[in-house]
Coordinates of C-alpha atoms (C1' of nucleotides) in Angstrom, one line a residue:
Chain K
X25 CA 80.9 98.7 119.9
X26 CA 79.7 96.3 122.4
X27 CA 78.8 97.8 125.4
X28 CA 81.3 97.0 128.0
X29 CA 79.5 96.2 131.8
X30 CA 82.0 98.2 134.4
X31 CA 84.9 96.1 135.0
X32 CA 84.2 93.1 133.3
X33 CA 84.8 92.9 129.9
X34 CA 82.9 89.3 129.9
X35 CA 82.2 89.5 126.0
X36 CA 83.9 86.6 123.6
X37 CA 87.6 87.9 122.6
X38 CA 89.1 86.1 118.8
X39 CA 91.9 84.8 119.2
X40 CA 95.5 87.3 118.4
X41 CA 98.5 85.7 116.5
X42 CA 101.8 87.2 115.0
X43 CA 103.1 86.2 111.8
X44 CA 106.3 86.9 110.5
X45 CA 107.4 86.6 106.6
X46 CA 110.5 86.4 106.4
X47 CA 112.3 87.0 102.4
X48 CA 116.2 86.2 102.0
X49 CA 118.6 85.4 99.1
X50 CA 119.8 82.6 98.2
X51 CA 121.4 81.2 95.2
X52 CA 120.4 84.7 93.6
X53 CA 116.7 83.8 94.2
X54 CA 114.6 85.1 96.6
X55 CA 113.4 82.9 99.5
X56 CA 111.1 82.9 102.2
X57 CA 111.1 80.5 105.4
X58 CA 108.2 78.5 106.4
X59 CA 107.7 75.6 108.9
X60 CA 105.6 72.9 108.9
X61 CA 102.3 72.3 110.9
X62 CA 102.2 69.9 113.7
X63 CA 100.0 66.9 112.9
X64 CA 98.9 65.9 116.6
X65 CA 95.1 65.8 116.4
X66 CA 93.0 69.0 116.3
X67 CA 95.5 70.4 115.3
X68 CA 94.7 72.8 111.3
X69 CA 96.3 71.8 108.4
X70 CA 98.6 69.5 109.9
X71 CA 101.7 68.7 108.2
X72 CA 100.9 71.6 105.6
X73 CA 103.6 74.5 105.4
X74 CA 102.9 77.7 106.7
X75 CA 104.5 81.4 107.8
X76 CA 106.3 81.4 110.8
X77 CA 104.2 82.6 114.2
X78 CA 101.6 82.0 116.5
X79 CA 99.7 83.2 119.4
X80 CA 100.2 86.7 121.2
X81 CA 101.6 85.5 125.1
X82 CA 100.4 88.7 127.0
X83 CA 102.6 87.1 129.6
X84 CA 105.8 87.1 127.5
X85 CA 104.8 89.9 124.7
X86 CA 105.2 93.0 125.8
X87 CA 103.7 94.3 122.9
X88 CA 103.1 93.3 119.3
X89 CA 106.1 93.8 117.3
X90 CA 108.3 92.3 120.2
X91 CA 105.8 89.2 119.8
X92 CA 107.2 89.2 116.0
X93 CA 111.1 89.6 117.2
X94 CA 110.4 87.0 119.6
X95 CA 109.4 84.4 116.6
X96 CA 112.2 85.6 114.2
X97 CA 114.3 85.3 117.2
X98 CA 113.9 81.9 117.6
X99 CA 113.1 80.3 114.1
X100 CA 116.5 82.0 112.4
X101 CA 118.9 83.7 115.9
X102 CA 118.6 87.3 114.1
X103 CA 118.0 89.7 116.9
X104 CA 118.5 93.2 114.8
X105 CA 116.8 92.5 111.6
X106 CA 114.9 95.0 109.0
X107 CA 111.2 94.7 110.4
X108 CA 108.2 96.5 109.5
X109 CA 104.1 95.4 109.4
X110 CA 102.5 94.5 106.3
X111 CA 99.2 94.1 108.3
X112 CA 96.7 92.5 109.3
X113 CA 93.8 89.1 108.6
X114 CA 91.2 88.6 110.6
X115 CA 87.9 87.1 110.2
X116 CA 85.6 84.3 111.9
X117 CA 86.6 81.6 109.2
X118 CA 90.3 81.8 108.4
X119 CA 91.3 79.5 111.3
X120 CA 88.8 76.4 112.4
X121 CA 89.8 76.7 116.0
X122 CA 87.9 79.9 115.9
X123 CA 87.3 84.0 115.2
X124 CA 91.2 84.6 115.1
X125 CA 93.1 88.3 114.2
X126 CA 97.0 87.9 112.9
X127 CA 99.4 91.1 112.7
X128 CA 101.9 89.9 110.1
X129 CA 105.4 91.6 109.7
X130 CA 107.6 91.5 106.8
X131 CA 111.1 90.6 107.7
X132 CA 114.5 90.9 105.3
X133 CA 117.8 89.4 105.7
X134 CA 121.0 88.4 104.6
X135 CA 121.3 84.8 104.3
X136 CA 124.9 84.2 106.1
X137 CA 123.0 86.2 109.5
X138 CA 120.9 83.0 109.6
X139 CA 122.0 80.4 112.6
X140 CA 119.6 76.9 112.3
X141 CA 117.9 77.0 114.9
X142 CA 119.0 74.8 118.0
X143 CA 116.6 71.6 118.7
X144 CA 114.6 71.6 115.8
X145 CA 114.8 68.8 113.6
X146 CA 115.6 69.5 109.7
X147 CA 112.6 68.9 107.6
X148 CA 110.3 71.1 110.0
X149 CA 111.6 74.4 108.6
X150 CA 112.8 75.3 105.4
X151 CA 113.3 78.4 102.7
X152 CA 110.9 78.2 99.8
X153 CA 112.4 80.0 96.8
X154 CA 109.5 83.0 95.5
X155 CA 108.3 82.0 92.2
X156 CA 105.7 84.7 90.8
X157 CA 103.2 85.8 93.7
X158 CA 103.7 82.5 96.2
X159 CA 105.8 79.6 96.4
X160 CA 104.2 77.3 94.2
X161 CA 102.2 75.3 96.7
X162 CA 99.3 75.8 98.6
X163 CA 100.2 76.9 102.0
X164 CA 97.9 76.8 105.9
X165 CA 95.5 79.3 106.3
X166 CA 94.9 82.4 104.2
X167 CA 98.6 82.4 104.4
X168 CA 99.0 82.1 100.6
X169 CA 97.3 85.3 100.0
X170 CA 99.5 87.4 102.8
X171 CA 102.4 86.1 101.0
X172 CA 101.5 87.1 98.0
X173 CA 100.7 90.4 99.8
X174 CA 104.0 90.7 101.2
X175 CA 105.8 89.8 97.9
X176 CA 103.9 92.7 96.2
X177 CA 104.6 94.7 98.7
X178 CA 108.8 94.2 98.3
X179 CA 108.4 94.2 94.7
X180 CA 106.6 97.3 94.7
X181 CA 108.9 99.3 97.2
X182 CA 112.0 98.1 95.6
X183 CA 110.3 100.2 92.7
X184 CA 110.8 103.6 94.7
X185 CA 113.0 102.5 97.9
X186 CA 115.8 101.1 98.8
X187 CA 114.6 98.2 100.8
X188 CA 116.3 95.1 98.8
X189 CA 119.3 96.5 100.5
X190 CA 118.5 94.9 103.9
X191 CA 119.2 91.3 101.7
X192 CA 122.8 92.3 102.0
X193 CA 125.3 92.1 104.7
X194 CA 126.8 95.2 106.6
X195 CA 128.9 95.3 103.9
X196 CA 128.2 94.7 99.6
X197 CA 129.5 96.7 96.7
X198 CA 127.7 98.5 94.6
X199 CA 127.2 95.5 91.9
X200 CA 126.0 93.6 94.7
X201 CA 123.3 96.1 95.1
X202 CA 122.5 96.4 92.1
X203 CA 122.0 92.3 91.5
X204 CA 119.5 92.0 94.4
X205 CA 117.3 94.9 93.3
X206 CA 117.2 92.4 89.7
X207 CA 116.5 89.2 91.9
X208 CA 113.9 91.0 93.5
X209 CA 112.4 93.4 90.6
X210 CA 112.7 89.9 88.7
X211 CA 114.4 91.7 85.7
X212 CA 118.2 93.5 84.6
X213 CA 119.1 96.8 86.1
X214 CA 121.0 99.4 84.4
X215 CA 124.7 99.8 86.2
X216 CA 125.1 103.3 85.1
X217 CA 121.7 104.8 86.3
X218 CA 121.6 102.5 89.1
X219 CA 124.7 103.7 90.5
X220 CA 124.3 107.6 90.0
X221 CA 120.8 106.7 91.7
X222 CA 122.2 104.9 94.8
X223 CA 125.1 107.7 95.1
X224 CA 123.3 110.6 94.8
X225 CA 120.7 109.8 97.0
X226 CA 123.5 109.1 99.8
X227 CA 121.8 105.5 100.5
X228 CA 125.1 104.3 101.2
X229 CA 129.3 105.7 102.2
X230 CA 132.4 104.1 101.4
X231 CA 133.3 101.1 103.9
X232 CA 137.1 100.1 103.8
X233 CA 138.4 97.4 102.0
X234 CA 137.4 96.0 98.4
X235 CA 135.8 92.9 97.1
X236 CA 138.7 90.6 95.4
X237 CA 137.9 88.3 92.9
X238 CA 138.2 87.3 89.2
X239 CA 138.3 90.5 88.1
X240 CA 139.2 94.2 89.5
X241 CA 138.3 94.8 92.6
X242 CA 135.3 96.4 94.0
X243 CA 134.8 99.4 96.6
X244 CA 132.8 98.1 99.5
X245 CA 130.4 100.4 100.6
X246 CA 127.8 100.4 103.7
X247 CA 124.0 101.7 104.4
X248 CA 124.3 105.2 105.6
X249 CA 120.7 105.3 107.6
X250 CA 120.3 101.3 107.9
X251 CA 117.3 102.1 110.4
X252 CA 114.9 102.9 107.6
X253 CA 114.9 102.8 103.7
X254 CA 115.5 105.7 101.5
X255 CA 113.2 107.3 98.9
X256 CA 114.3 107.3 95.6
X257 CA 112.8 110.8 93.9
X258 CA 111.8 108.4 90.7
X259 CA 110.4 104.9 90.2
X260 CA 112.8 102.6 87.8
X261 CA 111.5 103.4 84.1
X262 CA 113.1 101.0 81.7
X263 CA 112.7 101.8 78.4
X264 CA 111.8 98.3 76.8
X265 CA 110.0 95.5 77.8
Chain U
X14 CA 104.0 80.3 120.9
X15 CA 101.8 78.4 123.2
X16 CA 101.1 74.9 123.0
X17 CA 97.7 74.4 122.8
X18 CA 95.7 71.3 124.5
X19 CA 94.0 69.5 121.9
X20 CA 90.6 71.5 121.9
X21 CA 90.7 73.6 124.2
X22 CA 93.0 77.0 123.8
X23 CA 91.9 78.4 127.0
X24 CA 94.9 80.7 127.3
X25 CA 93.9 84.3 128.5
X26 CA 93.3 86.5 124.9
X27 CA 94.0 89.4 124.6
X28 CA 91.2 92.4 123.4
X29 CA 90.7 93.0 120.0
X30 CA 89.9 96.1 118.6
X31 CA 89.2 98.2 115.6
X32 CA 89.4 101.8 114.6
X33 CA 89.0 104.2 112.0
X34 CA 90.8 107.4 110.6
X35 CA 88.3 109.0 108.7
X36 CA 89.9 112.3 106.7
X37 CA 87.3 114.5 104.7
X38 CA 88.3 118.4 103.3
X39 CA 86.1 121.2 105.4
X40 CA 86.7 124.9 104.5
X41 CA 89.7 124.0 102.1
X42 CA 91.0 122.5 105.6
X43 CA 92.5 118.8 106.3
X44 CA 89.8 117.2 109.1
X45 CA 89.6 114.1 111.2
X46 CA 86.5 112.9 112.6
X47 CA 86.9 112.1 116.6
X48 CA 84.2 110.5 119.7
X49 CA 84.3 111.5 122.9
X50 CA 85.1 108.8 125.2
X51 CA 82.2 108.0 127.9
X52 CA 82.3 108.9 131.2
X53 CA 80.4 106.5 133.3
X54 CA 82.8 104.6 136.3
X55 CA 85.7 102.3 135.0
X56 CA 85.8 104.0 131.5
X57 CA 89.4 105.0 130.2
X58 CA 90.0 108.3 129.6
X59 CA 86.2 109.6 130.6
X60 CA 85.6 112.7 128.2
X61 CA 88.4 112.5 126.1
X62 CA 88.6 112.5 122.4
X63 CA 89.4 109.8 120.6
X64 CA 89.2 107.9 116.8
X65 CA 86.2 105.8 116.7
X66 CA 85.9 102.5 116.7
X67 CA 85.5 99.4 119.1
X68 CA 85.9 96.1 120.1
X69 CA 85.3 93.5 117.7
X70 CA 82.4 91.9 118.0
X71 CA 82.5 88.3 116.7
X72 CA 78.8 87.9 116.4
X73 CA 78.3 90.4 114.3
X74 CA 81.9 91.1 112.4
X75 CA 82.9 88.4 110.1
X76 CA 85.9 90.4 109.6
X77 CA 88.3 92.9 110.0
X78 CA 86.9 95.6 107.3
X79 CA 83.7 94.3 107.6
X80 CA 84.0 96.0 111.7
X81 CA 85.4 98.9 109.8
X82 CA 83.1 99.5 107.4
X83 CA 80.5 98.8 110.4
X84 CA 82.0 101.7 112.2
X85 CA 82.4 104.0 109.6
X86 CA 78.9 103.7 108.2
X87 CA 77.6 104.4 112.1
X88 CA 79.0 107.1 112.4
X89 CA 79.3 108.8 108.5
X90 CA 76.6 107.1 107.0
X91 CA 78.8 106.2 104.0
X92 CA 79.1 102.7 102.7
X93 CA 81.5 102.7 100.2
X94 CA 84.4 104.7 100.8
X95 CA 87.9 104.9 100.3
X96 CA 89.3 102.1 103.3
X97 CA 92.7 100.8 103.6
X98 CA 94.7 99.4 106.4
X99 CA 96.8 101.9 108.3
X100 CA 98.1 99.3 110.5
X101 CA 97.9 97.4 114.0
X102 CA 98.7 98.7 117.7
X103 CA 98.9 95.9 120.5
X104 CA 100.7 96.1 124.0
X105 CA 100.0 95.3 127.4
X106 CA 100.0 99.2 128.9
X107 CA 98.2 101.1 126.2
X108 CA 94.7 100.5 127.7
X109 CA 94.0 100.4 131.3
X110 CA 91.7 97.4 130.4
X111 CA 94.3 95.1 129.4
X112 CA 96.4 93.7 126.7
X113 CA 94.9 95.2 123.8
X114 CA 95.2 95.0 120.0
X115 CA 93.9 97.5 117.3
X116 CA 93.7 97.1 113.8
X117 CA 93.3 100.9 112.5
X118 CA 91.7 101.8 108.9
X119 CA 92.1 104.8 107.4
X120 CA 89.1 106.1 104.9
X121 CA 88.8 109.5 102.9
X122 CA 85.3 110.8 102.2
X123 CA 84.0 113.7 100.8
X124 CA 82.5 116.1 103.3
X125 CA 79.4 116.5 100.9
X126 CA 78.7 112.5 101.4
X127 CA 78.5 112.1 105.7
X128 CA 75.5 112.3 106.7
X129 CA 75.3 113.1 110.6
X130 CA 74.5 110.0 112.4
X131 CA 71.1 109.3 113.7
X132 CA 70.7 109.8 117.4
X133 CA 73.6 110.5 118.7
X134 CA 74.4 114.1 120.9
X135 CA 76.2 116.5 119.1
X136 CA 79.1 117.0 120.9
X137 CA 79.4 113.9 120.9
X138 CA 81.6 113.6 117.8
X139 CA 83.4 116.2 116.1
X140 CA 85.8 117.1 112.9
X141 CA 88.8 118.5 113.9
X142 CA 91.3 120.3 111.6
X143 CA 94.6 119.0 111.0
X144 CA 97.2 121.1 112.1
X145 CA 100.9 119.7 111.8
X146 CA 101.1 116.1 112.9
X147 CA 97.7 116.1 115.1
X148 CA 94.8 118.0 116.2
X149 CA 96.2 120.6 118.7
X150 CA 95.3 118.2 121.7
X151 CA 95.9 114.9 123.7
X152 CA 94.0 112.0 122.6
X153 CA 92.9 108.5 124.6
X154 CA 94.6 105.7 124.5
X155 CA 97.9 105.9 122.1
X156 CA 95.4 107.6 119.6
X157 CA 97.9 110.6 119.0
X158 CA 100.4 108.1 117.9
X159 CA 98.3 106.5 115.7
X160 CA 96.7 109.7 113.8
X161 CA 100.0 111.1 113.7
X162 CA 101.1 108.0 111.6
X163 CA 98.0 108.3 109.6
X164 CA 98.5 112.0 108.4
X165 CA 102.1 111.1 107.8
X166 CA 100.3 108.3 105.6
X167 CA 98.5 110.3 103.6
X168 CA 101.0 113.2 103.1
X169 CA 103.7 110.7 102.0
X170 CA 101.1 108.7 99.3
X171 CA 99.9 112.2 98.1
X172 CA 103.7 112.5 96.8
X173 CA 102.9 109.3 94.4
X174 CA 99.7 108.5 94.5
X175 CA 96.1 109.6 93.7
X176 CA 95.0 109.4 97.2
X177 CA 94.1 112.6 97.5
X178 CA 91.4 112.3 95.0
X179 CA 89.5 110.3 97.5
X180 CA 88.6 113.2 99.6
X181 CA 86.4 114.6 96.2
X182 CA 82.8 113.5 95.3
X183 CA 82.2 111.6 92.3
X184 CA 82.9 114.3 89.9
X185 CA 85.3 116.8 90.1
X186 CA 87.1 120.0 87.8
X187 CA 90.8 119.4 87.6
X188 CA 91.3 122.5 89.7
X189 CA 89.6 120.9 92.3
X190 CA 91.7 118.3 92.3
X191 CA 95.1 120.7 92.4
X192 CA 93.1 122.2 95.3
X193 CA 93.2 119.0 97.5
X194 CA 96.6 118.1 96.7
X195 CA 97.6 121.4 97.7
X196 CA 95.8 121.1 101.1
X197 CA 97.3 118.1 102.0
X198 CA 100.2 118.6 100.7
X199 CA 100.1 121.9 102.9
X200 CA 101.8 123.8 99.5
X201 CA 101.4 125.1 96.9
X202 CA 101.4 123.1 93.6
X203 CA 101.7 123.6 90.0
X204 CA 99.1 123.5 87.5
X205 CA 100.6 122.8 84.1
X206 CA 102.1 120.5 86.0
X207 CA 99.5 118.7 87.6
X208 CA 97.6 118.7 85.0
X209 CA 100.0 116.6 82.5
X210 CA 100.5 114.4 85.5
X211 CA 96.9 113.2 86.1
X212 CA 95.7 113.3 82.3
X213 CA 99.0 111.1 81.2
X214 CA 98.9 108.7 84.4
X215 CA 94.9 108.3 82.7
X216 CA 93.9 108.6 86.4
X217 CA 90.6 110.7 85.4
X218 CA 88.3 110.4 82.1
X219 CA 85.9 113.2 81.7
X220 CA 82.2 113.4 83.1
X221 CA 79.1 114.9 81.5
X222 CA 78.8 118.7 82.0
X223 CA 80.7 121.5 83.6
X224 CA 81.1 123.5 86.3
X225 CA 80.2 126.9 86.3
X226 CA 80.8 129.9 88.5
X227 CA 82.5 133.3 88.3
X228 CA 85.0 132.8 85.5
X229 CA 85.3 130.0 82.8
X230 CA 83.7 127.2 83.1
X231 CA 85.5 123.8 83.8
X232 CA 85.4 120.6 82.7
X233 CA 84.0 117.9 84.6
X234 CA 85.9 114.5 85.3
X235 CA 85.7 111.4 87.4
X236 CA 88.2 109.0 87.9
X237 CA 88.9 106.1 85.8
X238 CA 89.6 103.3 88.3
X239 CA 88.0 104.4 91.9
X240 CA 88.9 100.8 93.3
X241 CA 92.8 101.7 93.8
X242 CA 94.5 104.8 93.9
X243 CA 97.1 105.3 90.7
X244 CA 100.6 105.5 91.1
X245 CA 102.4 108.2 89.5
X246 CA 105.9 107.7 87.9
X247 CA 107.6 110.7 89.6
X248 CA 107.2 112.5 93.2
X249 CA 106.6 115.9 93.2
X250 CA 109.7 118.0 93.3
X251 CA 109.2 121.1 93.1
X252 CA 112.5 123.9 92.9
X253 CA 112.2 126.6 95.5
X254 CA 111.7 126.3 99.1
Chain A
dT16 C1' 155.5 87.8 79.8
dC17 C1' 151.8 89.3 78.0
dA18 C1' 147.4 88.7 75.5
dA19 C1' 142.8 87.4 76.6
dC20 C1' 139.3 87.7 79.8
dT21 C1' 136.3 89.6 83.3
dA22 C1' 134.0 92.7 86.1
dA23 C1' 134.3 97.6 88.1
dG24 C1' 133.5 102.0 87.2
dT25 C1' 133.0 106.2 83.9
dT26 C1' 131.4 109.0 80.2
dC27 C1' 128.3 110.6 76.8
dT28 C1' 123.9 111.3 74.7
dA29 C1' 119.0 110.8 74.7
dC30 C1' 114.6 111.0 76.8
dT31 C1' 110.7 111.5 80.1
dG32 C1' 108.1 113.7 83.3
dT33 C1' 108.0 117.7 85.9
dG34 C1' 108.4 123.0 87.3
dC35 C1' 107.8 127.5 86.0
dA36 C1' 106.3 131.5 83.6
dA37 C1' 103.8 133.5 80.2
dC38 C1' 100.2 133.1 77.3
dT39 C1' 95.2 132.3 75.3
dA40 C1' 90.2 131.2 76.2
dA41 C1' 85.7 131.7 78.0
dG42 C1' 82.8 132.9 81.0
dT43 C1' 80.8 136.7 84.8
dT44 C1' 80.4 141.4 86.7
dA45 C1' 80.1 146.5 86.9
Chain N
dT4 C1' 81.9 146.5 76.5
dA5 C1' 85.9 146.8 79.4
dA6 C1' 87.7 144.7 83.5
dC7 C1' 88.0 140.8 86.0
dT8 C1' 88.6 135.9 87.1
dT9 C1' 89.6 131.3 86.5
dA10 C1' 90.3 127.4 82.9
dG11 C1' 93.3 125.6 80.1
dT12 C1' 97.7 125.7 76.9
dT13 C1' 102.3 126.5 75.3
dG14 C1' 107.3 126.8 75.4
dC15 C1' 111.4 126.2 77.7
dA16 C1' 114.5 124.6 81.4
dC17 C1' 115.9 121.0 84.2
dA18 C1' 116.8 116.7 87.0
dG19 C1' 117.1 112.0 87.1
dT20 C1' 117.4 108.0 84.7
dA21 C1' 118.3 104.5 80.5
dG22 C1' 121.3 102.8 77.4
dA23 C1' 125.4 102.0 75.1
dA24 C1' 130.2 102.5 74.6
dC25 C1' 134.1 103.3 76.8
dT26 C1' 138.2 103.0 80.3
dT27 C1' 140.3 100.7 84.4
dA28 C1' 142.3 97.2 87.1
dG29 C1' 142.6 93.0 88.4
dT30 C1' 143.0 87.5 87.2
dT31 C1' 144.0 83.6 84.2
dG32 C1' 146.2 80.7 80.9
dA33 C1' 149.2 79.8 76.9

DNA sequence: TCAACTAAGTTCTACTGTGCAACTAAGTTA
DNA sequence: TAACTTAGTTGCACAGTAGAACTTAGTTGA
């Protein structure tokens, strides 16, 4: 630790930035929003897509995770979303413009909560659809290998948690539930188990009304805890591959 | 985020930091390894105890865990332990100095492996025993916070995961292992049980030899992949409380 | 009007990994 | 060599899930 002269703290500081990945569902695929780097000049990897975020505003940003509201905020007008760190890059060479530190955070959302965000143009911004560990292009930055980070890290909770659930609105029934843990596990899910797992584990209660459509109807039900996921005693353990 | 001038982003930065959770096993007890903060004029929180770690020094670190690793090996001696990210702290009010951001580790040694570090004063640096969700005392900084976060951590992986097995030397008797799981666990736990758990989750393979003492001798084992802790199919759920 | 269709929700059985208790095995100690 | 101690095994119970088949409750179309 450098040694720090009293009240000075003269030493070189990197550069802090936020990053915010942000996962939704759309079309019964998962998504995740980037936007596209300015191409004025010094500006890095212009015109190339990258993760939502920025630079820390110690004016502004109170503190770190109100830096990463503060972004979500403005790129998609959710102000109450599921948020939680997946962590942190930071080394001398990940961005030219110098020794730079990112805190990312993993967001989740249902799709109809997103508002286009006034005066930016269309084409600047846009959901990718998750294919494997990425989004099948090469994105700014090291930013390719925190998504891939953060994709692991859904796919792997949605093993033990209940976290897909924050893809849903206030309100879903149970087969809607049960659909987004497939999109996001990327294979079927058993209705029976997954239903006796869900109930049991009081994830959710009964919300009034029922889901019309072609067929009977369904109970809508909501999270009971939606501040923080719930632990599922066992991992899923399908029997075939 | 700010708009930088073409080559120059000469907005104020805030500090960036680094610091370490180090758990090892003392006397069948949970520990934590803590500094004590100087004392000379216009240091926060002169003389009291905190994690260790530092500023990072962009000279020296190319990265994140390489300043971890730096940190760790000053004060343990050990090179190649057990590090993962715990997570990031970063707000204007949590040092005195200014708008600050951490980036915490976490590691898990074996007591047998830290060597004490070359000329420093004892008293100086300390392992403390984990009792509950701290140490028994106030920390610098938001330090109680973050520790607290880290044993919470641990105890919640050691449900799932082989983490645990960290806080062994290279080669260990299965009992051994029970033991540590027990300690940070804070219960009791099975051994038939355990047992069938590690040897069918092929977390361990056995070693050459034995270890002998006042009974039957046990076998020796390592584990199989030391790189990433396993993940076991099933919490631990035991009946009684 | 009602048979066909669809999706919601239930029931039954099997199976896996674990908890628990009792047991056997292999060494040391008095 | 009997008593003691800890390693390691065995047998049974049990909870939570997987899977398939079933019932229920609505819509749709001839």
């Amino acid at each position: 630790m450098p040694k720090n002269p009293p009240s000075s703290q003269s030493f070189p500081r990197p550069f802090t930035a936020v990053d915010v990945v942000i996962f939704t569902v759309i079309d019964d695929q998962l998504h995740v929003l980037l936007v596209k780097r300015p191409s004025g000049s010094g500006e890095p990897y212009p015109g190339r897509w990258a993760l939502p975020g920025g630079y820390v505003d110690i004016e502004r940003d109170k503190d770190l995770q109100a830096c990463a509201l503060h972004k979500l905020k403005e790129k998609t007008g959710v102000v109450s979303p599921y948020l939680e760190q997946l962590g942190s890059w930071g080394s001398a060479s990940r961005d030219p413009r110098g020794w730079t530190a990112t805190h990312v955070y993993f967001a989740m959302l249902p799709h109809t909560a997103v508002k286009p965000a006034p005066g930016s143009q269309p084409g600047e911004m846009g959901w990718f659809q998750v294919v494997d560990d990425g989004v099948g292009q090469k994105l700014a930055f090291d930013h390719d290998t925190i998504l891939a980070s953060a994709i692991a890290r859904l796919r792997g909770k949605a093993e033990y948690t209940s976290l897909p659930a924050y893809l849903l609105p206030d309100t879903f029934t149970l087969s809607e539930l049960q659909h987004v843990f497939a999109v996001v596990l990327g294979r079927p899910v058993d209705k029976s188990g997954f239903r006796t797992r869900v109930l049991s584990a009081g994830l959710v209660e009964e919300a009034d009304g029922v889901r019309t459509g072609q067929s009977r109807p369904a109970q809508l039900y909501r999270l009971k805890m939606p501040q923080q996921p719930t632990f599922f005693p066992r991992t899923f353990n399908p029997r075939k591959d």
